[in-house]
CSV table of C-alpha atoms in Angstrom, one decimal:
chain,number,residue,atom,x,y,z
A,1,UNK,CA,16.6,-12.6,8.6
A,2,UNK,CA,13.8,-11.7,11.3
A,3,UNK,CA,14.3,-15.3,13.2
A,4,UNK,CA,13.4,-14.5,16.8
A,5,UNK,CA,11.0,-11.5,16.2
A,6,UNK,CA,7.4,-11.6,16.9
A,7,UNK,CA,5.2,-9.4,14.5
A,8,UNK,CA,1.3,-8.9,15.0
A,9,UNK,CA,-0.7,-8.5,12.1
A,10,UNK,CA,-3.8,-6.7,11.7
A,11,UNK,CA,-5.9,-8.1,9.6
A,12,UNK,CA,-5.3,-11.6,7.8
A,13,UNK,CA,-7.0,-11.4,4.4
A,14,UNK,CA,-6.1,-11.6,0.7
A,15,UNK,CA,-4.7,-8.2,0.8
A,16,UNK,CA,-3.0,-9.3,3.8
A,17,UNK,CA,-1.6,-12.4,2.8
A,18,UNK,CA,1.6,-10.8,1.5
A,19,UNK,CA,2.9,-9.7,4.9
A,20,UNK,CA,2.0,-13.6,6.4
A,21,UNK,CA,4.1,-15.2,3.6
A,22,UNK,CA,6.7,-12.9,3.7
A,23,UNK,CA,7.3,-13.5,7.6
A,24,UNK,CA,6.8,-17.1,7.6
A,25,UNK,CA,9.5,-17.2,4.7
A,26,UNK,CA,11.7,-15.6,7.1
A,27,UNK,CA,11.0,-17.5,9.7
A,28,UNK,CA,9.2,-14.6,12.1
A,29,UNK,CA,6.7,-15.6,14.9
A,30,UNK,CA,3.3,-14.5,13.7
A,31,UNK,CA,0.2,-13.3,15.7
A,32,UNK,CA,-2.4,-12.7,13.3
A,33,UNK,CA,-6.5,-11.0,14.0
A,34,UNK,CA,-9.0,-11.7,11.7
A,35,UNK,CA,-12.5,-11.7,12.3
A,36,UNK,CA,-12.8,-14.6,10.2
A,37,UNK,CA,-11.7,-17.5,11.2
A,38,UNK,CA,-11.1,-18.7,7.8
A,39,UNK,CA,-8.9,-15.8,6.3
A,40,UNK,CA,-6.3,-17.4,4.3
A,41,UNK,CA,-3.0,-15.6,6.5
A,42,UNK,CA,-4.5,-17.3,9.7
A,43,UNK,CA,-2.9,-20.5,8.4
A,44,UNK,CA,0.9,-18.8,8.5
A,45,UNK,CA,0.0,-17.4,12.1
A,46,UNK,CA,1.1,-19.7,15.2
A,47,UNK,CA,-1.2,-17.2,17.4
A,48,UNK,CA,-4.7,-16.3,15.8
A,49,UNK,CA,-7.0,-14.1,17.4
A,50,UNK,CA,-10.2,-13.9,16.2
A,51,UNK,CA,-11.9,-10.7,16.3
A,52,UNK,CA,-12.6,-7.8,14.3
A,53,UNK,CA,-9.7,-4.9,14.4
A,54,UNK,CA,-11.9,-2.4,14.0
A,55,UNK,CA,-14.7,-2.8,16.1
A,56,UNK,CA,-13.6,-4.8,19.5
A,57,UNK,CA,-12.7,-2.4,22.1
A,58,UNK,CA,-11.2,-4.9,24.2
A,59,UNK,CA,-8.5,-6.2,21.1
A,60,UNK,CA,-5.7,-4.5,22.9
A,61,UNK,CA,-6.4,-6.4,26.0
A,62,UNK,CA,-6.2,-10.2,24.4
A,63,UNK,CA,-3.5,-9.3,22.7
A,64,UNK,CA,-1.8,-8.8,25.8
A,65,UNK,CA,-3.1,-12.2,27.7
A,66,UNK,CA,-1.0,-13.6,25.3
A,67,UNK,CA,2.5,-12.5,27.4
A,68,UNK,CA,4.1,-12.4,24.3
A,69,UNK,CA,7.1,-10.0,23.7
A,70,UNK,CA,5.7,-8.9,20.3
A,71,UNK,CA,8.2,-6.6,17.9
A,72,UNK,CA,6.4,-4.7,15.7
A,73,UNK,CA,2.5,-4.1,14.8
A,74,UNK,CA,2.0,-4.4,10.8
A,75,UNK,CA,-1.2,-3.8,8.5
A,76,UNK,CA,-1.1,-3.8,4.9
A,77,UNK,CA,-4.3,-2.5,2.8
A,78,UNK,CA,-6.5,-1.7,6.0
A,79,UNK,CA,-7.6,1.9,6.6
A,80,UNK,CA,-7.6,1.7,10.3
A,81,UNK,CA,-5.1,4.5,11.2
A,82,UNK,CA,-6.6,5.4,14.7
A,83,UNK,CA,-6.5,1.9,15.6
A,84,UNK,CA,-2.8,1.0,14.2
A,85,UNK,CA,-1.9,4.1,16.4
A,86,UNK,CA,-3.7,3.1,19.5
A,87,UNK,CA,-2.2,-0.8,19.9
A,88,UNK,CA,1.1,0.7,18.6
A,89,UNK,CA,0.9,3.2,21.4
A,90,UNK,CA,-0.1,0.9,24.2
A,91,UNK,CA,2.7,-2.3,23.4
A,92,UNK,CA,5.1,0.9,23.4
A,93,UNK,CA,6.4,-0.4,19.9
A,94,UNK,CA,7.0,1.8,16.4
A,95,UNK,CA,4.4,3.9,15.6
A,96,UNK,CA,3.2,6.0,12.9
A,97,UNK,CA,2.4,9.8,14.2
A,98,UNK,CA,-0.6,10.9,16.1
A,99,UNK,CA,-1.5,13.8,13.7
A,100,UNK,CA,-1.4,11.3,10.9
A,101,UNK,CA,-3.8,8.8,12.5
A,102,UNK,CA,-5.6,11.3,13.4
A,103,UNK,CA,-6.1,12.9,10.0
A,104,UNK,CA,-6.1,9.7,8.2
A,105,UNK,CA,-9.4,9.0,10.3
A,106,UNK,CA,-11.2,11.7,9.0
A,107,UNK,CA,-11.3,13.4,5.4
A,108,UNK,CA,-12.9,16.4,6.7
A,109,UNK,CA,-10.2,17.1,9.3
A,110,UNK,CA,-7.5,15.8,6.5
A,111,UNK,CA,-9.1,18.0,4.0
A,112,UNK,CA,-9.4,21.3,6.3
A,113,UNK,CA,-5.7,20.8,7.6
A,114,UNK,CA,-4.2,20.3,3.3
A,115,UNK,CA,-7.0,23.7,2.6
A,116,UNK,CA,-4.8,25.8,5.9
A,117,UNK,CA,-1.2,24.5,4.1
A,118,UNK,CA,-2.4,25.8,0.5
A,119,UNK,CA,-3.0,22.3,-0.8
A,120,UNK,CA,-5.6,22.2,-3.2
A,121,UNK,CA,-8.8,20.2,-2.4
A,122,UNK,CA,-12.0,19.5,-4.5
A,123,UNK,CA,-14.6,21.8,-3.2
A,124,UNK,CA,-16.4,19.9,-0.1
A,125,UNK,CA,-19.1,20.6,2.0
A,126,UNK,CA,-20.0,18.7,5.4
A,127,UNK,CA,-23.9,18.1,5.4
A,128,UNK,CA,-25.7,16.3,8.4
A,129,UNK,CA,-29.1,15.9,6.6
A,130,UNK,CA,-30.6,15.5,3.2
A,131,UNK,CA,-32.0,19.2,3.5
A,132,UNK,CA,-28.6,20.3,3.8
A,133,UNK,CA,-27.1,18.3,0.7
A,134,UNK,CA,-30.3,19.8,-1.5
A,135,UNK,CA,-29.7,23.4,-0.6
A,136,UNK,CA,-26.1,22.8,-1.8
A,137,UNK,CA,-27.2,21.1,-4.9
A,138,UNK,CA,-29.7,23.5,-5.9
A,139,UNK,CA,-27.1,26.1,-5.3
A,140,UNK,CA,-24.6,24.6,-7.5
A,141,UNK,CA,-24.5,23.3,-11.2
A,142,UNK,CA,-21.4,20.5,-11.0
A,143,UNK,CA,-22.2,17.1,-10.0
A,144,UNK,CA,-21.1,15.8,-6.7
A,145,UNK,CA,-19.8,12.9,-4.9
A,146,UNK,CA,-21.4,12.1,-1.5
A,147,UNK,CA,-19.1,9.6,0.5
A,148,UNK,CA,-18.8,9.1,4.2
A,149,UNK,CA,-16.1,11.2,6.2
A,150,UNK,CA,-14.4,7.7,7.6
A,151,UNK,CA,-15.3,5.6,4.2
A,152,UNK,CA,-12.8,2.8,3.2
A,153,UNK,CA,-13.1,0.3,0.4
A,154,UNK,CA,-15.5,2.5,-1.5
A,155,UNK,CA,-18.0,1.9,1.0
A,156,UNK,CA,-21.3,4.3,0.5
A,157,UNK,CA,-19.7,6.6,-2.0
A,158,UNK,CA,-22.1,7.7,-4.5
A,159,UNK,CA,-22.2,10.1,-7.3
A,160,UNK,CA,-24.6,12.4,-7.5
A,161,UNK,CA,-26.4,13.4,-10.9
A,162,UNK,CA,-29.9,14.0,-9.9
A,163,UNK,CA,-31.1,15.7,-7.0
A,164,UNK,CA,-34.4,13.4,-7.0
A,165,UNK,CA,-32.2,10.2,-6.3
A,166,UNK,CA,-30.2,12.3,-3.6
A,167,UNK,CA,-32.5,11.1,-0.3
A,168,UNK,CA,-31.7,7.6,-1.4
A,169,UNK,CA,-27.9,8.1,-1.6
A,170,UNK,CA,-27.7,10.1,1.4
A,171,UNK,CA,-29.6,7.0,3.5
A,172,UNK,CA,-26.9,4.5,1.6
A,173,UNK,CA,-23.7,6.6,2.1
A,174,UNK,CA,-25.3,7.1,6.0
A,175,UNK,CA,-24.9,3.6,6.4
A,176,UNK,CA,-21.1,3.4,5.7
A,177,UNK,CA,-20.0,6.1,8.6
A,178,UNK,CA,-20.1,6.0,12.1
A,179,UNK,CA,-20.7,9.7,12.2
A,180,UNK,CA,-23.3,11.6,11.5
A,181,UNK,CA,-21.6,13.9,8.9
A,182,UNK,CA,-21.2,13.1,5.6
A,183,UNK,CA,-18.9,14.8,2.8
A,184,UNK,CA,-20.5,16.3,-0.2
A,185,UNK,CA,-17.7,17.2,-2.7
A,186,UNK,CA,-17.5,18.7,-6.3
A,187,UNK,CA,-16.6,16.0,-8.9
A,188,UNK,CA,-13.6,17.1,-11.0
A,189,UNK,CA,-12.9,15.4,-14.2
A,190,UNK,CA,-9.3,14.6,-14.7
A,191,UNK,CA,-6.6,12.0,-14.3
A,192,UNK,CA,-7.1,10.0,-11.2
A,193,UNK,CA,-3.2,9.0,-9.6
A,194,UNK,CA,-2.7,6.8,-6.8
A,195,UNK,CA,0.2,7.2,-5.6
A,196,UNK,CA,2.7,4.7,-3.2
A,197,UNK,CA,5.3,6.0,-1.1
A,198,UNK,CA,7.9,4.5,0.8
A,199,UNK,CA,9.6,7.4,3.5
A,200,UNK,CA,13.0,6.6,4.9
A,201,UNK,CA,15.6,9.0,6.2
A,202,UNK,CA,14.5,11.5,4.5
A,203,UNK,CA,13.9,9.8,1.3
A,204,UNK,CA,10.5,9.4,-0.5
A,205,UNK,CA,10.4,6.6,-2.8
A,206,UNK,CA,7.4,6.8,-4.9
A,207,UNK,CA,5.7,4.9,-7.2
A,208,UNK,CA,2.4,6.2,-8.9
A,209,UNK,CA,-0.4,4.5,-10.6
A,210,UNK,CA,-3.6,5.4,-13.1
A,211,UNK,CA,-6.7,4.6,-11.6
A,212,UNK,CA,-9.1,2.7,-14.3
A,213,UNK,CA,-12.5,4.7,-13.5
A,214,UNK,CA,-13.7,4.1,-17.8
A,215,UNK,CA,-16.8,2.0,-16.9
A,216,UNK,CA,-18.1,4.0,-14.2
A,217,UNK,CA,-21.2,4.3,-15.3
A,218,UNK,CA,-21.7,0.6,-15.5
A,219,UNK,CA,-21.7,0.9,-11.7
A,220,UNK,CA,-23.8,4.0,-11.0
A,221,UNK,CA,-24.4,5.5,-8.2
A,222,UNK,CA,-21.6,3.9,-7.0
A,223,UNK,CA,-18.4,5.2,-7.9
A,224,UNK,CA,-15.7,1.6,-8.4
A,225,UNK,CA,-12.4,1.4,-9.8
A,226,UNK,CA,-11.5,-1.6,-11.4
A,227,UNK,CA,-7.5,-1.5,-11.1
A,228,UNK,CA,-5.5,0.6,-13.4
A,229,UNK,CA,-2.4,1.1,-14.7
A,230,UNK,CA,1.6,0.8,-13.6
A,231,UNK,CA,3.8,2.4,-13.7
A,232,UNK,CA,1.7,6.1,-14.4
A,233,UNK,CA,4.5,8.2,-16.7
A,234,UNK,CA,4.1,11.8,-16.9
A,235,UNK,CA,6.4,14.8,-18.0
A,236,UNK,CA,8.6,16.1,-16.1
A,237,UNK,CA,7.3,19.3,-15.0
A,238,UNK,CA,4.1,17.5,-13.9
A,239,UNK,CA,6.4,14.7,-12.1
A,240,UNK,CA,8.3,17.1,-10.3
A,241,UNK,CA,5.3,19.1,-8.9
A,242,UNK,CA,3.7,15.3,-7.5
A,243,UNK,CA,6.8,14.9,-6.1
A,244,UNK,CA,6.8,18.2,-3.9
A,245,UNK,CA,3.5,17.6,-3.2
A,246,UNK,CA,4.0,14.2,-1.7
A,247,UNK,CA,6.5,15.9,0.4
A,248,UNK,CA,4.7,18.6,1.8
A,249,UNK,CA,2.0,16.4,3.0
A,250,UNK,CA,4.5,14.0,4.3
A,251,UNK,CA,5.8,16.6,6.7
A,252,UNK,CA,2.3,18.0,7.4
A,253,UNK,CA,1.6,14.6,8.5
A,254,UNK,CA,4.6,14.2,10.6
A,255,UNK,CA,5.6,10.8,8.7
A,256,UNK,CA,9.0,9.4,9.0
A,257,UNK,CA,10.2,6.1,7.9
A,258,UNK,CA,6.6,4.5,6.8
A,259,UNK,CA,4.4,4.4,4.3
A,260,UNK,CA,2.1,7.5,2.7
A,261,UNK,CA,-0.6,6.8,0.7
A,262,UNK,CA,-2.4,9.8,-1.7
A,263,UNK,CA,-5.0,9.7,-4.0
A,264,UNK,CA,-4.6,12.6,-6.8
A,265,UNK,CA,-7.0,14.7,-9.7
A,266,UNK,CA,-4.5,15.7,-12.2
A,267,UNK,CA,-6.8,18.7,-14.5
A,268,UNK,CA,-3.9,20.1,-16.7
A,269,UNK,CA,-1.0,21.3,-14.6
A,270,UNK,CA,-3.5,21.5,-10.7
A,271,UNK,CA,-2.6,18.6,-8.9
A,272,UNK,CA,-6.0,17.7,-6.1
A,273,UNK,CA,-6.0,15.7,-3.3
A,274,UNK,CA,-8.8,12.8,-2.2
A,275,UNK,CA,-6.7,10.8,0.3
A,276,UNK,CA,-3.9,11.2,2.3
A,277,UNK,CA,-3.4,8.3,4.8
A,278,UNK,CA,-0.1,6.9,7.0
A,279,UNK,CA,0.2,3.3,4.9
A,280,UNK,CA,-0.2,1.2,1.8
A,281,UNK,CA,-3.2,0.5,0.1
A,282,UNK,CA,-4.6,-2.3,-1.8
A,283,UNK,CA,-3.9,-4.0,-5.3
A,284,UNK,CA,-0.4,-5.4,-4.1
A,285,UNK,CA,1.5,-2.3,-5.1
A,286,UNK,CA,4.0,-2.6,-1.9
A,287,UNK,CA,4.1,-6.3,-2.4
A,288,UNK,CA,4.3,-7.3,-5.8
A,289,UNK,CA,4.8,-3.6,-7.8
A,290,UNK,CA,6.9,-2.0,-6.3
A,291,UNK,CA,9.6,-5.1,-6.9
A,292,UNK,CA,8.3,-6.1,-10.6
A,293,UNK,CA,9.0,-2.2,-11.4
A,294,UNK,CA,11.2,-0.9,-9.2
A,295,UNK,CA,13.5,-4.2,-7.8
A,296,UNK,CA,12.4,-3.0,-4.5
A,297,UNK,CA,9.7,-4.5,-2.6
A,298,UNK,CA,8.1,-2.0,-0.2
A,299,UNK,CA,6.6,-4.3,2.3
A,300,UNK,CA,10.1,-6.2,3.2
A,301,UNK,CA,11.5,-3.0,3.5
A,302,UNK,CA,8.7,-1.8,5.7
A,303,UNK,CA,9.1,-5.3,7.7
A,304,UNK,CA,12.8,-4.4,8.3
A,305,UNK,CA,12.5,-1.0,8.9
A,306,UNK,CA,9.5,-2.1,11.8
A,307,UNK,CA,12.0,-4.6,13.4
A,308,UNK,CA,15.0,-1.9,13.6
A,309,UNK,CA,17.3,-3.7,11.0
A,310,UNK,CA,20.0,-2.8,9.1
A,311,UNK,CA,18.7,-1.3,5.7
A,312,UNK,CA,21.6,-1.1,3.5
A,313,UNK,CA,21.8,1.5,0.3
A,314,UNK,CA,18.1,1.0,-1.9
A,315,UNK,CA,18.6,0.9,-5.0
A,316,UNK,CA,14.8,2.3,-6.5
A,317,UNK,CA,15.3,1.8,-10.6
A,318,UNK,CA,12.7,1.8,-12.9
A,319,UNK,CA,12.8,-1.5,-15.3
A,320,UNK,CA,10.8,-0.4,-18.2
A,321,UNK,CA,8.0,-3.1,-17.1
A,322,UNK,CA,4.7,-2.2,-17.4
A,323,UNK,CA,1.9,-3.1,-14.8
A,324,UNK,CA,-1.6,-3.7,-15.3
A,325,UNK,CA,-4.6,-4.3,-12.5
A,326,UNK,CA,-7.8,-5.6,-13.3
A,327,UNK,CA,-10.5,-7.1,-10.7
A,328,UNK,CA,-13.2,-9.6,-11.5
A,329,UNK,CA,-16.6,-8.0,-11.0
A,330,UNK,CA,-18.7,-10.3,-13.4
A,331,UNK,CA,-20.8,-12.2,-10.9
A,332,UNK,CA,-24.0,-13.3,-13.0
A,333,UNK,CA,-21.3,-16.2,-14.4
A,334,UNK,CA,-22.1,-19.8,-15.9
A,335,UNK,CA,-19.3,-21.8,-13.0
A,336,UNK,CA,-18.5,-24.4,-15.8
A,337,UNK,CA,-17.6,-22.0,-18.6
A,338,UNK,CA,-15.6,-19.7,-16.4
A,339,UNK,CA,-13.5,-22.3,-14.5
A,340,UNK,CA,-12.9,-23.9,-17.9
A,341,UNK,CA,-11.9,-20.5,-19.7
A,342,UNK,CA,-10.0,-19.1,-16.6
A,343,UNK,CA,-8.1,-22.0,-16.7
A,344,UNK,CA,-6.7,-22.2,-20.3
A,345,UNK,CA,-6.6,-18.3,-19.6
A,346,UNK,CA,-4.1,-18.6,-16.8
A,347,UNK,CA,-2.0,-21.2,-18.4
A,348,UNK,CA,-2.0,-19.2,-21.5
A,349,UNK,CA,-0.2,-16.0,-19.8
A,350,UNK,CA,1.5,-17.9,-17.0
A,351,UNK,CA,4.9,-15.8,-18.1
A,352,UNK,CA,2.6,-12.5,-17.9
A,353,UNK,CA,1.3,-13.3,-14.5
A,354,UNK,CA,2.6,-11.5,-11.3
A,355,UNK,CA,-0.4,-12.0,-9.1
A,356,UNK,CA,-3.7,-13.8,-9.1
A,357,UNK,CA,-6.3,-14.0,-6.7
A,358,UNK,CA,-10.3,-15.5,-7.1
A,359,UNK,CA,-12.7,-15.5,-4.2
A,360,UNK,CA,-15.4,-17.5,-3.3
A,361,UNK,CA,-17.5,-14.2,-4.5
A,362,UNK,CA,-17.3,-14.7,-7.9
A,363,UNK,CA,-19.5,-17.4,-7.3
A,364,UNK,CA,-22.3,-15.5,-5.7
A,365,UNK,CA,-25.4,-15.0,-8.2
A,366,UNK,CA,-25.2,-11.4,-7.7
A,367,UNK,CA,-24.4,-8.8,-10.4
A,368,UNK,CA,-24.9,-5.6,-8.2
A,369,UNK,CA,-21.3,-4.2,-7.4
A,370,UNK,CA,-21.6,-1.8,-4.7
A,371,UNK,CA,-18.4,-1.5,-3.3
A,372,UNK,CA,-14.5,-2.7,-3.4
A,373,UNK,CA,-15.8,-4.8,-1.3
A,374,UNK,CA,-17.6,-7.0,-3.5
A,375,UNK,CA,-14.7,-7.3,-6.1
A,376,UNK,CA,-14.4,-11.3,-6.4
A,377,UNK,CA,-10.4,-11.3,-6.7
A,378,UNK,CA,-7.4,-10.0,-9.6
A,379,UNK,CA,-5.3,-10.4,-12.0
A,380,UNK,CA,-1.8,-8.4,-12.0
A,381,UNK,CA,0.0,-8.5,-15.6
A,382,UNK,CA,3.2,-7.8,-16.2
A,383,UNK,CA,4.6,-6.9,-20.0
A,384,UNK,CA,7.1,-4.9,-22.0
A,385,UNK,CA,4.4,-3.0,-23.9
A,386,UNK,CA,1.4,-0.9,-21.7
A,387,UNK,CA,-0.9,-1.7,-24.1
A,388,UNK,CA,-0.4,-5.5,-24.2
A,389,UNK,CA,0.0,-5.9,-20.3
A,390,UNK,CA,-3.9,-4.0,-20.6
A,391,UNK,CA,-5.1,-6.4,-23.1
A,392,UNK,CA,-4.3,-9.5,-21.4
A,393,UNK,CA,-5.7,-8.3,-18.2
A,394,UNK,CA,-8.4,-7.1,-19.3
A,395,UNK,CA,-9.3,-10.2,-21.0
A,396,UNK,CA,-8.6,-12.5,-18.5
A,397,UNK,CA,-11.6,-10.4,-16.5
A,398,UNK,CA,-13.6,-9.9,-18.9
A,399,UNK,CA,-15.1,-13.9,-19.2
């Protein structure tokens, strides 16, 4: 189907893998950058460079002493907006738009430009120093969340519930930016949505997930979701205003034929905004979820739609499948017991089984979870019944 085409992927891990299979089973030429040498879609790539994407400056310039006519520039799971747009921009290929790579980039400038179109926002404050976050604390009676304005993969975002432990968290969440604001934001208690959109001629295809946040407090300060919950089914009135919503900040955004990724606050019928960002995000919902659910599968779509092929009529039906996500954080583990029990575990729901990964993280003799980061891999159930496709993932993790 994409014989002859040469695609460049950013990016070549787990999350990454997907796109890397999916080419090489269509028989694309792939050039793929990973700053590890050992990510696992190097091995599908017949050009590797080997380099970080997001901090060599002179990435754009090896890519081009290759003198390779390269189609179309493809990320999956990687919150590198500004840098999709820049290589995108200099090979003169597709591109997402400048106002969303922009915005994505930055949730202060995303959150001011949603505040100006009447979208509603969590209160924020930016804060430069620790005097600055305790004025604002003292001032208010809520609890917070401090995160970096660039954060990705839950990278220094804290929650705030005592102004002693606030110097500490501001020094930790400092470390995750490369600016020197940070983003101090009311905490809201409600229904956390992710939601996955595919845009394309106009169309938003959507699919929207509950974000499992229940053990947060086994994590404080850090704030870590541990999967959640597919297809997330709400009433129709709620569904409809999601929907607008979606739309509004796809045209704010200036997005046409790509992905959009939000993250929502659902408190009874207000519908918040955390993210807003021009791709797909992580847990394998483009991948695997969107065709387990929806007989669609985002990513080849994506693929096709990067490449300028022929898309015929998409047929986006919900199959009354259930989907649930669970990640392995458990990493204070006896090896023998766990390979033993994961095994029979595996074999036991091999029918239930969309996805699996493990990493070599889960064998690290470190229980401190800091990040989505240190998640050791997942398990992606399928079932008839929500509650059972819960169960089994959750007891699959839970060794």
């Amino acid at each position: 189907m994409f014989k002859k085409k040469t695609i460049l992927i950013l990016g070549a891990g787990h999350e990454q893998l997907p796109a890397y299979k999916l080419c090489k089973k269509n028989s694309v030429i792939i050039i793929g950058v990973d700053k590890n040498k050992h990510a696992p879609g190097l091995k599908y790539a017949k050009f590797r460079i080997i380099t970080s994407i997001r901090e060599d400056e002179d990435l754009i310039k090896k890519i081009k002493l290759l003198k390779i006519k390269i189609s179309a520039v493809l990320t999956i799971a990687n919150d590198i907006p500004e840098i999709y747009y820049k290589i995108c921009n200099e090979l003169n290929l597709k591109n997402i738009s400048k106002k969303s790579a922009t915005l994505g980039a930055s949730k202060i400038k995303l959150y001011n430009e949603l505040q100006k179109n009447k979208i509603l926002v969590p209160k924020f404050s930016s804060i430069s120093s620790v005097k600055d976050g305790i004025k604002i604390l003292k001032k208010n009676k809520y609890k917070f969340v401090l995160k970096p304005t660039d954060g990705r993969g839950s990278r220094g975002v804290n929650y705030v519930n005592k102004i002693k432990d606030f110097k500490f968290l501001f020094a930790d969440s400092s470390k995750n930016t490369k600016f020197k604001e940070l983003i101090l934001q009311k905490y809201i208690k409600g229904t956390q949505v992710s939601s996955e959109s595919m845009i394309y001629n106009g169309k938003i295809f959507t699919i929207l997930s509950r974000r499992n946040y229940r053990n947060m407090s086994k994590f404080y300060p850090n704030i870590i979701e541990n999967g959640g919950e597919l297809p997330f089914i709400v009433n129709k009135k709620i569904r409809k205003k999601i929907d607008d919503l979606i739309l509004k900040i796809s045209k704010i955004l200036k997005i046409e034929n790509s992905p959009l990724k939000c993250d929502l606050i659902i408190v009874k019928e207000k519908i918040y905004v955390l993210e807003a960002t021009p791709r797909f995000g992580g847990g394998f919902v483009a991948s695997h979820s969107s065709n387990v659910l929806y007989g669609v599968n985002f990513l080849e779509l994506y693929i096709k739609i990067l490449l300028g092929i022929k898309i015929n009529k998409i047929k986006f039906f919900y199959k009354n499948k259930f989907l649930s996500l669970r990640f392995f954080l458990n990493r204070n583990i006896n090896i023998k017991h766990f390979k033993k029990k994961k095994d029979f575990l595996f074999k036991k729901y091999q029918k239930n089984i969309v996805h699996k990964i493990l990493t070599k993280k889960l064998y690290i003799k470190d229980n401190k979870i800091k990040s989505h980061v240190d998640r050791a891999g997942c398990v992606l159930i399928q079932s008839d019944i929500k509650k059972e496709a819960i169960r089994i993932s959750e007891k699959i993790v839970n060794f």
